mmCIF file of C-alpha atoms and ligand atoms in Angstrom:
data_model
loop_
_atom_site.group_PDB
_atom_site.id
_atom_site.type_symbol
_atom_site.label_atom_id
_atom_site.label_comp_id
_atom_site.label_asym_id
_atom_site.label_seq_id
_atom_site.Cartn_x
_atom_site.Cartn_y
_atom_site.Cartn_z
ATOM 1 C CA MET A 199 131.149 126.103 160.170
ATOM 2 C CA GLY A 200 130.701 123.349 157.470
ATOM 3 C CA LEU A 201 127.888 121.764 155.289
ATOM 4 C CA ARG A 202 124.210 122.851 155.715
ATOM 5 C CA GLU A 203 122.360 119.631 155.244
ATOM 6 C CA ILE A 204 118.602 118.691 155.494
ATOM 7 C CA SER A 205 116.660 118.583 159.246
ATOM 8 C CA ARG A 206 113.913 118.344 157.875
ATOM 9 C CA VAL A 207 111.963 117.554 154.250
ATOM 10 C CA VAL A 208 108.303 118.843 154.359
ATOM 11 C CA ALA A 209 105.779 118.028 150.788
ATOM 12 C CA ALA A 210 104.317 121.489 149.446
ATOM 13 C CA LEU A 211 100.186 120.678 149.201
ATOM 14 C CA ARG A 212 98.256 121.958 146.246
ATOM 15 C CA THR A 213 95.729 124.671 147.031
ATOM 16 C CA ARG A 214 94.125 127.581 144.737
ATOM 17 C CA GLU A 215 94.701 131.151 145.284
ATOM 18 C CA GLY A 216 93.404 134.343 143.983
ATOM 19 C CA GLY A 217 91.466 134.307 141.054
ATOM 20 C CA GLY A 218 91.464 130.320 141.735
ATOM 21 C CA PHE A 219 94.726 129.168 139.796
ATOM 22 C CA VAL A 220 96.472 126.417 141.634
ATOM 23 C CA VAL A 221 99.338 126.205 143.081
ATOM 24 C CA ARG A 222 102.058 124.233 144.803
ATOM 25 C CA ARG A 223 102.245 125.939 148.180
ATOM 26 C CA PRO A 224 105.580 124.421 150.571
ATOM 27 C CA PHE A 225 104.299 126.900 152.495
ATOM 28 C CA PRO A 226 102.615 128.549 154.983
ATOM 29 C CA THR A 227 100.808 125.352 155.531
ATOM 30 C CA PRO A 228 99.491 122.861 158.460
ATOM 31 C CA GLN A 229 103.439 121.784 158.852
ATOM 32 C CA LEU A 230 105.344 124.833 158.143
ATOM 33 C CA ASP A 231 104.205 127.987 158.935
ATOM 34 C CA MET A 232 107.098 130.662 157.490
ATOM 35 C CA VAL A 233 110.786 130.227 156.926
ATOM 36 C CA ASP A 234 111.793 133.268 158.630
ATOM 37 C CA PRO A 235 111.614 136.132 157.141
ATOM 38 C CA PHE A 236 109.927 134.447 153.717
ATOM 39 C CA LEU A 237 106.273 134.645 154.543
ATOM 40 C CA LEU A 238 104.913 132.393 151.204
ATOM 41 C CA LEU A 239 106.154 130.300 148.495
ATOM 42 C CA ASP A 240 103.925 129.245 145.529
ATOM 43 C CA GLU A 241 104.787 127.742 143.112
ATOM 44 C CA MET A 242 102.577 128.343 139.580
ATOM 45 C CA GLY A 243 101.268 125.258 137.876
ATOM 46 C CA PRO A 244 103.446 124.529 135.328
ATOM 47 C CA VAL A 245 99.611 124.384 133.861
ATOM 48 C CA GLU A 246 98.280 124.432 130.456
ATOM 49 C CA TYR A 247 95.854 127.013 129.660
ATOM 50 C CA ALA A 248 93.132 126.009 127.366
ATOM 51 C CA PRO A 249 91.510 129.703 125.720
ATOM 52 C CA GLY A 250 89.694 131.449 128.448
ATOM 53 C CA GLU A 251 90.841 129.270 130.797
ATOM 54 C CA ALA A 252 93.847 131.287 132.682
ATOM 55 C CA VAL A 253 92.977 133.053 135.816
ATOM 56 C CA GLY A 254 94.946 135.348 137.878
ATOM 57 C CA ALA A 255 94.649 137.423 140.799
ATOM 58 C CA PRO A 256 92.816 140.391 139.765
ATOM 59 C CA ASP A 257 92.435 143.650 142.352
ATOM 60 C CA HIS A 258 94.036 143.329 145.893
ATOM 61 C CA PRO A 259 95.775 145.100 148.427
ATOM 62 C CA HIS A 260 99.185 143.897 150.435
ATOM 63 C CA ARG A 261 100.804 146.125 153.463
ATOM 64 C CA GLY A 262 104.261 145.500 154.680
ATOM 65 C CA PHE A 263 105.850 142.843 153.126
ATOM 66 C CA GLU A 264 107.415 142.876 149.368
ATOM 67 C CA THR A 265 105.741 140.121 146.487
ATOM 68 C CA VAL A 266 108.817 138.194 144.083
ATOM 69 C CA THR A 267 107.164 136.576 140.969
ATOM 70 C CA TYR A 268 109.448 134.609 139.182
ATOM 71 C CA MET A 269 108.392 133.805 135.313
ATOM 72 C CA LEU A 270 109.729 130.709 133.871
ATOM 73 C CA GLU A 271 107.346 130.838 131.654
ATOM 74 C CA GLY A 272 103.764 131.764 130.216
ATOM 75 C CA GLU A 273 103.182 136.527 130.804
ATOM 76 C CA PHE A 274 101.942 137.649 133.364
ATOM 77 C CA GLU A 275 100.242 141.507 132.819
ATOM 78 C CA HIS A 276 100.600 143.297 136.433
ATOM 79 C CA GLU A 277 99.345 146.957 136.772
ATOM 80 C CA ASP A 278 99.085 148.853 140.515
ATOM 81 C CA SER A 279 97.283 151.722 142.520
ATOM 82 C CA ALA A 280 100.165 153.783 141.673
ATOM 83 C CA GLY A 281 99.838 154.102 138.224
ATOM 84 C CA HIS A 282 102.609 150.861 137.323
ATOM 85 C CA ARG A 283 101.906 149.101 134.539
ATOM 86 C CA GLY A 284 104.697 145.812 133.242
ATOM 87 C CA ARG A 285 104.815 142.936 131.849
ATOM 88 C CA ILE A 286 106.552 140.098 133.188
ATOM 89 C CA ALA A 287 107.702 137.685 130.825
ATOM 90 C CA PRO A 288 109.825 134.298 130.877
ATOM 91 C CA GLY A 289 112.973 134.797 133.122
ATOM 92 C CA ASP A 290 112.025 137.247 134.549
ATOM 93 C CA VAL A 291 111.799 138.841 137.934
ATOM 94 C CA GLN A 292 108.938 141.842 139.766
ATOM 95 C CA TRP A 293 110.047 142.649 143.080
ATOM 96 C CA MET A 294 107.400 144.399 144.940
ATOM 97 C CA THR A 295 107.970 146.295 147.853
ATOM 98 C CA ALA A 296 104.540 146.926 149.104
ATOM 99 C CA GLY A 297 106.014 148.476 152.257
ATOM 100 C CA ASP A 298 102.876 150.825 153.360
ATOM 101 C CA GLY A 299 100.573 149.263 150.657
ATOM 102 C CA VAL A 300 99.177 149.248 146.970
ATOM 103 C CA VAL A 301 96.496 147.603 145.382
ATOM 104 C CA HIS A 302 97.731 145.420 142.369
ATOM 105 C CA SER A 303 96.596 143.058 139.757
ATOM 106 C CA GLU A 304 98.447 139.567 138.638
ATOM 107 C CA MET A 305 97.017 138.306 135.926
ATOM 108 C CA PRO A 306 98.032 135.816 132.423
ATOM 109 C CA ALA A 307 98.504 137.900 129.888
ATOM 110 C CA GLN A 308 95.898 139.224 127.469
ATOM 111 C CA TRP A 309 97.126 136.665 125.266
ATOM 112 C CA ILE A 310 96.666 133.304 127.282
ATOM 113 C CA ARG A 311 93.514 134.551 128.541
ATOM 114 C CA GLU A 312 91.824 134.084 124.992
ATOM 115 C CA ARG A 313 94.054 132.101 123.085
ATOM 116 C CA GLY A 314 95.131 129.617 125.856
ATOM 117 C CA GLY A 315 98.907 128.736 126.938
ATOM 118 C CA ARG A 316 101.122 127.570 129.424
ATOM 119 C CA VAL A 317 102.226 129.495 132.446
ATOM 120 C CA HIS A 318 104.520 128.024 135.529
ATOM 121 C CA GLY A 319 106.356 130.497 137.759
ATOM 122 C CA PHE A 320 107.012 131.458 141.243
ATOM 123 C CA GLN A 321 105.531 133.940 143.950
ATOM 124 C CA LEU A 322 107.947 134.639 146.869
ATOM 125 C CA TRP A 323 106.809 136.247 150.335
ATOM 126 C CA VAL A 324 109.147 138.261 151.857
ATOM 127 C CA ASN A 325 109.100 139.785 155.047
ATOM 128 C CA LEU A 326 110.155 143.594 156.073
ATOM 129 C CA PRO A 327 111.869 144.386 158.980
ATOM 130 C CA ALA A 328 108.802 146.681 161.500
ATOM 131 C CA ARG A 329 111.554 149.472 160.535
ATOM 132 C CA ASP A 330 110.244 149.126 156.996
ATOM 133 C CA LYS A 331 106.588 147.680 157.169
ATOM 134 C CA ARG A 332 105.435 151.067 156.022
ATOM 135 C CA ILE A 333 107.989 152.903 153.672
ATOM 136 C CA ALA A 334 106.538 154.038 150.013
ATOM 137 C CA PRO A 335 106.309 151.295 147.590
ATOM 138 C CA ARG A 336 109.248 150.284 145.544
ATOM 139 C CA TYR A 337 109.823 148.089 142.393
ATOM 140 C CA GLN A 338 112.406 146.729 140.450
ATOM 141 C CA ASP A 339 111.572 144.909 137.535
ATOM 142 C CA VAL A 340 114.332 142.755 136.964
ATOM 143 C CA ARG A 341 114.314 141.365 132.701
ATOM 144 C CA ALA A 342 116.016 137.538 132.083
ATOM 145 C CA ARG A 343 119.154 139.386 130.650
ATOM 146 C CA ASP A 344 119.870 140.677 133.646
ATOM 147 C CA ILE A 345 120.241 138.207 135.892
ATOM 148 C CA PRO A 346 123.876 137.143 135.933
ATOM 149 C CA ALA A 347 123.871 133.404 136.036
ATOM 150 C CA TRP A 348 127.568 131.336 137.562
ATOM 151 C CA ARG A 349 128.124 127.866 135.632
ATOM 152 C CA SER A 350 130.141 125.016 137.080
ATOM 153 C CA ALA A 351 133.729 124.053 135.587
ATOM 154 C CA ASP A 352 132.635 121.067 133.551
ATOM 155 C CA GLY A 353 129.121 122.491 132.851
ATOM 156 C CA ARG A 354 126.323 120.380 134.678
ATOM 157 C CA ALA A 355 125.366 123.407 136.988
ATOM 158 C CA THR A 356 123.498 126.859 136.263
ATOM 159 C CA ILE A 357 122.728 128.653 139.074
ATOM 160 C CA LYS A 358 121.241 132.272 138.249
ATOM 161 C CA VAL A 359 121.782 134.723 141.149
ATOM 162 C CA ILE A 360 118.796 136.589 141.415
ATOM 163 C CA ALA A 361 119.390 137.858 144.936
ATOM 164 C CA GLY A 362 122.745 137.668 147.546
ATOM 165 C CA SER A 363 125.497 135.678 145.340
ATOM 166 C CA ALA A 364 126.566 132.067 144.566
ATOM 167 C CA ASN A 365 130.777 131.462 144.497
ATOM 168 C CA GLY A 366 131.389 135.446 143.761
ATOM 169 C CA VAL A 367 129.002 135.675 141.121
ATOM 170 C CA THR A 368 126.142 138.976 142.764
ATOM 171 C CA GLY A 369 122.453 138.997 142.203
ATOM 172 C CA ALA A 370 120.628 142.159 139.921
ATOM 173 C CA ALA A 371 117.986 142.526 143.074
ATOM 174 C CA GLN A 372 118.041 144.688 145.490
ATOM 175 C CA THR A 373 117.013 143.384 149.124
ATOM 176 C CA ARG A 374 116.104 145.365 152.440
ATOM 177 C CA ILE A 375 117.567 143.058 154.415
ATOM 178 C CA PRO A 376 119.681 140.157 153.351
ATOM 179 C CA ILE A 377 118.275 137.720 150.652
ATOM 180 C CA THR A 378 119.624 134.919 148.256
ATOM 181 C CA TYR A 379 117.814 134.158 145.941
ATOM 182 C CA LEU A 380 119.024 131.356 143.488
ATOM 183 C CA ASP A 381 117.606 129.136 140.893
ATOM 184 C CA VAL A 382 119.289 126.297 139.988
ATOM 185 C CA LEU A 383 119.675 123.483 136.962
ATOM 186 C CA LEU A 384 121.649 120.463 138.262
ATOM 187 C CA ALA A 385 121.718 118.320 134.646
ATOM 188 C CA ARG A 386 122.125 114.114 136.111
ATOM 189 C CA ASP A 387 125.404 113.823 138.693
ATOM 190 C CA ALA A 388 125.894 117.156 138.847
ATOM 191 C CA ASP A 389 127.439 117.928 142.430
ATOM 192 C CA VAL A 390 128.286 121.517 143.059
ATOM 193 C CA THR A 391 129.546 123.659 146.913
ATOM 194 C CA LEU A 392 128.133 126.987 147.135
ATOM 195 C CA ASP A 393 129.307 129.447 149.624
ATOM 196 C CA LEU A 394 126.056 130.148 151.585
ATOM 197 C CA ASP A 395 126.256 133.687 154.095
ATOM 198 C CA PRO A 396 126.317 131.350 157.766
ATOM 199 C CA SER A 397 123.781 134.295 159.305
ATOM 200 C CA GLN A 398 120.806 133.315 157.283
ATOM 201 C CA SER A 399 118.198 130.557 157.370
ATOM 202 C CA ALA A 400 117.641 128.386 154.610
ATOM 203 C CA PHE A 401 115.669 126.303 152.677
ATOM 204 C CA VAL A 402 115.977 124.705 149.009
ATOM 205 C CA TYR A 403 112.598 123.965 147.256
ATOM 206 C CA VAL A 404 112.949 121.156 144.351
ATOM 207 C CA PHE A 405 110.598 121.575 141.288
ATOM 208 C CA GLY A 406 112.157 118.754 139.110
ATOM 209 C CA GLY A 407 114.117 116.012 139.534
ATOM 210 C CA ALA A 408 115.691 115.132 142.585
ATOM 211 C CA LEU A 409 118.765 115.801 145.046
ATOM 212 C CA GLN A 410 120.831 115.222 147.424
ATOM 213 C CA VAL A 411 121.643 117.897 150.600
ATOM 214 C CA GLY A 412 125.236 117.842 152.110
ATOM 215 C CA ALA A 413 127.630 115.242 153.243
ATOM 216 C CA GLU A 414 124.715 113.228 155.086
ATOM 217 C CA ARG A 415 122.988 113.402 151.451
ATOM 218 C CA ARG A 416 118.950 112.910 152.376
ATOM 219 C CA THR A 417 117.219 113.517 149.747
ATOM 220 C CA ALA A 418 114.561 115.976 148.621
ATOM 221 C CA SER A 419 112.625 115.316 145.973
ATOM 222 C CA ASP A 420 110.472 117.305 142.898
ATOM 223 C CA GLY A 421 107.112 119.075 145.159
ATOM 224 C CA GLU A 422 109.348 118.749 148.366
ATOM 225 C CA LEU A 423 110.770 121.732 150.642
ATOM 226 C CA ALA A 424 114.217 121.048 152.440
ATOM 227 C CA LEU A 425 115.299 123.382 155.973
ATOM 228 C CA LEU A 426 118.564 123.970 156.280
ATOM 229 C CA THR A 427 120.999 123.209 159.282
ATOM 230 C CA ALA A 428 123.479 126.129 160.189
ATOM 231 C CA GLY A 429 126.567 126.020 158.068
ATOM 232 C CA ASP A 430 128.609 128.310 155.686
ATOM 233 C CA ALA A 431 128.353 125.840 152.496
ATOM 234 C CA LEU A 432 125.994 124.173 150.783
ATOM 235 C CA ARG A 433 126.737 120.808 148.616
ATOM 236 C CA LEU A 434 124.063 119.670 146.149
ATOM 237 C CA ARG A 435 124.357 116.806 144.327
ATOM 238 C CA ALA A 436 121.847 115.782 141.783
ATOM 239 C CA SER A 437 120.371 112.756 140.883
ATOM 240 C CA ALA A 438 120.445 110.713 137.702
ATOM 241 C CA ASP A 439 117.568 112.625 136.547
ATOM 242 C CA GLY A 440 119.021 116.170 137.147
ATOM 243 C CA ALA A 441 117.129 118.171 139.341
ATOM 244 C CA ARG A 442 115.446 121.913 139.905
ATOM 245 C CA ALA A 443 115.320 123.546 142.683
ATOM 246 C CA LEU A 444 115.368 126.990 144.445
ATOM 247 C CA VAL A 445 117.466 127.796 147.209
ATOM 248 C CA LEU A 446 116.601 131.037 149.559
ATOM 249 C CA ALA A 447 118.358 131.971 152.385
ATOM 250 C CA GLY A 448 117.386 135.218 154.049
ATOM 251 C CA GLN A 449 118.361 137.056 158.180
ATOM 252 C CA PRO A 450 115.852 136.039 160.263
ATOM 253 C CA LEU A 451 114.150 139.088 161.690
ATOM 254 C CA ARG A 452 113.047 137.552 164.782
ATOM 255 C CA GLU A 453 109.920 139.789 165.369
ATOM 256 C CA PRO A 454 106.418 138.767 166.439
ATOM 257 C CA VAL A 455 104.662 138.206 162.148
ATOM 258 C CA ALA A 456 100.409 139.570 162.985
ATOM 259 C CA ARG A 457 99.295 138.393 158.890
ATOM 260 C CA TYR A 458 95.771 138.428 157.502
ATOM 261 C CA GLY A 459 95.412 137.698 153.778
ATOM 262 C CA PRO A 460 96.543 140.438 152.441
ATOM 263 C CA PHE A 461 98.743 142.451 155.128
ATOM 264 C CA VAL A 462 101.483 141.642 157.359
ATOM 265 C CA MET A 463 102.481 143.395 159.842
ATOM 266 C CA ASN A 464 103.693 142.870 163.609
ATOM 267 C CA THR A 465 100.596 143.970 165.797
ATOM 268 C CA ARG A 466 97.126 142.622 166.032
ATOM 269 C CA GLU A 467 96.104 146.043 165.846
ATOM 270 C CA GLU A 468 98.227 147.094 162.445
ATOM 271 C CA ILE A 469 96.446 144.970 161.360
ATOM 272 C CA TYR A 470 92.762 146.712 161.560
ATOM 273 C CA GLN A 471 94.663 149.605 160.989
ATOM 274 C CA ALA A 472 95.699 148.038 158.064
ATOM 275 C CA VAL A 473 91.828 146.514 157.175
ATOM 276 C CA ALA A 474 90.497 149.730 157.735
ATOM 277 C CA ASP A 475 93.157 151.936 155.759
ATOM 278 C CA PHE A 476 92.364 149.716 152.721
ATOM 279 C CA GLN A 477 88.564 150.418 152.858
ATOM 280 C CA SER A 478 88.730 154.251 153.482
ATOM 281 C CA GLY A 479 90.078 153.723 149.968
ATOM 282 C CA ARG A 480 93.859 154.827 152.027
ATOM 283 C CA PHE A 481 95.492 152.197 149.266
ATOM 284 C CA GLY A 482 94.079 154.036 146.120
ATOM 285 C CA ARG A 483 92.960 152.231 143.418
ATOM 286 C CA ILE A 484 93.718 150.650 139.641
ATOM 287 C CA ALA A 485 93.071 153.371 136.725
ATOM 288 C CA ARG A 486 91.449 151.984 134.457
HETATM 289 MN MN1 LIG B 1926 99.834 139.776 145.068
#
């Protein structure tokens, strides 16, 4: 099938989320609604909070999809209505399958809220197939040390495999549908080619430097998302400044999407049901 090329480049928009923290959001935006099976990607920061300034996303519900939080710098505290509590430290991933529904809170750690500090990370929303939208909630807390990496022979490329696989290295997280989630670090002039399952639709989000894709060598730069054509391999060449990027790929669901804030279902009726269930307390509450 050959190399994937860039079909379209979309710039991330700056917006506010949760309690008012600023994110760079490549989608959803007026330019790009979703990349089936992905519903949202937010880059949180990087931001340097002063003491008392850090904000997060206090108690809110989810139903019908998965939220995947990946911290690069700083630390988040998480708690939810099922009694789950945890910390997401630099390099850690929390893969939360909201399924039938949870109420949770995602906040910068108390020490960052009190003393200030730097926060940088990602949140990705992965849609669930209709058959899985109301499964019991599940967490996978993946620690940084348990995330394997592929390294090029010349040492210029390091690819952390959060889910799926890259050149024979299999990722740490289990997924409901085939998903590839890679964190790519390229030194200047790095040139790597990765196998990429041809059944998955894919994009690259660049969050530092710039890179060129495929044989056509179209460029994506910091803050840009590049949608990719079909293919079974992805060639990335870093600029003279190097590049940081996420590569995300997934098997498209090709199902109807009804979304309303934190609920993503297949029909409007299912959205009404989710709102009614939340308002009547069926998602529970966080015990404090
Ligand atoms: Mn959330």
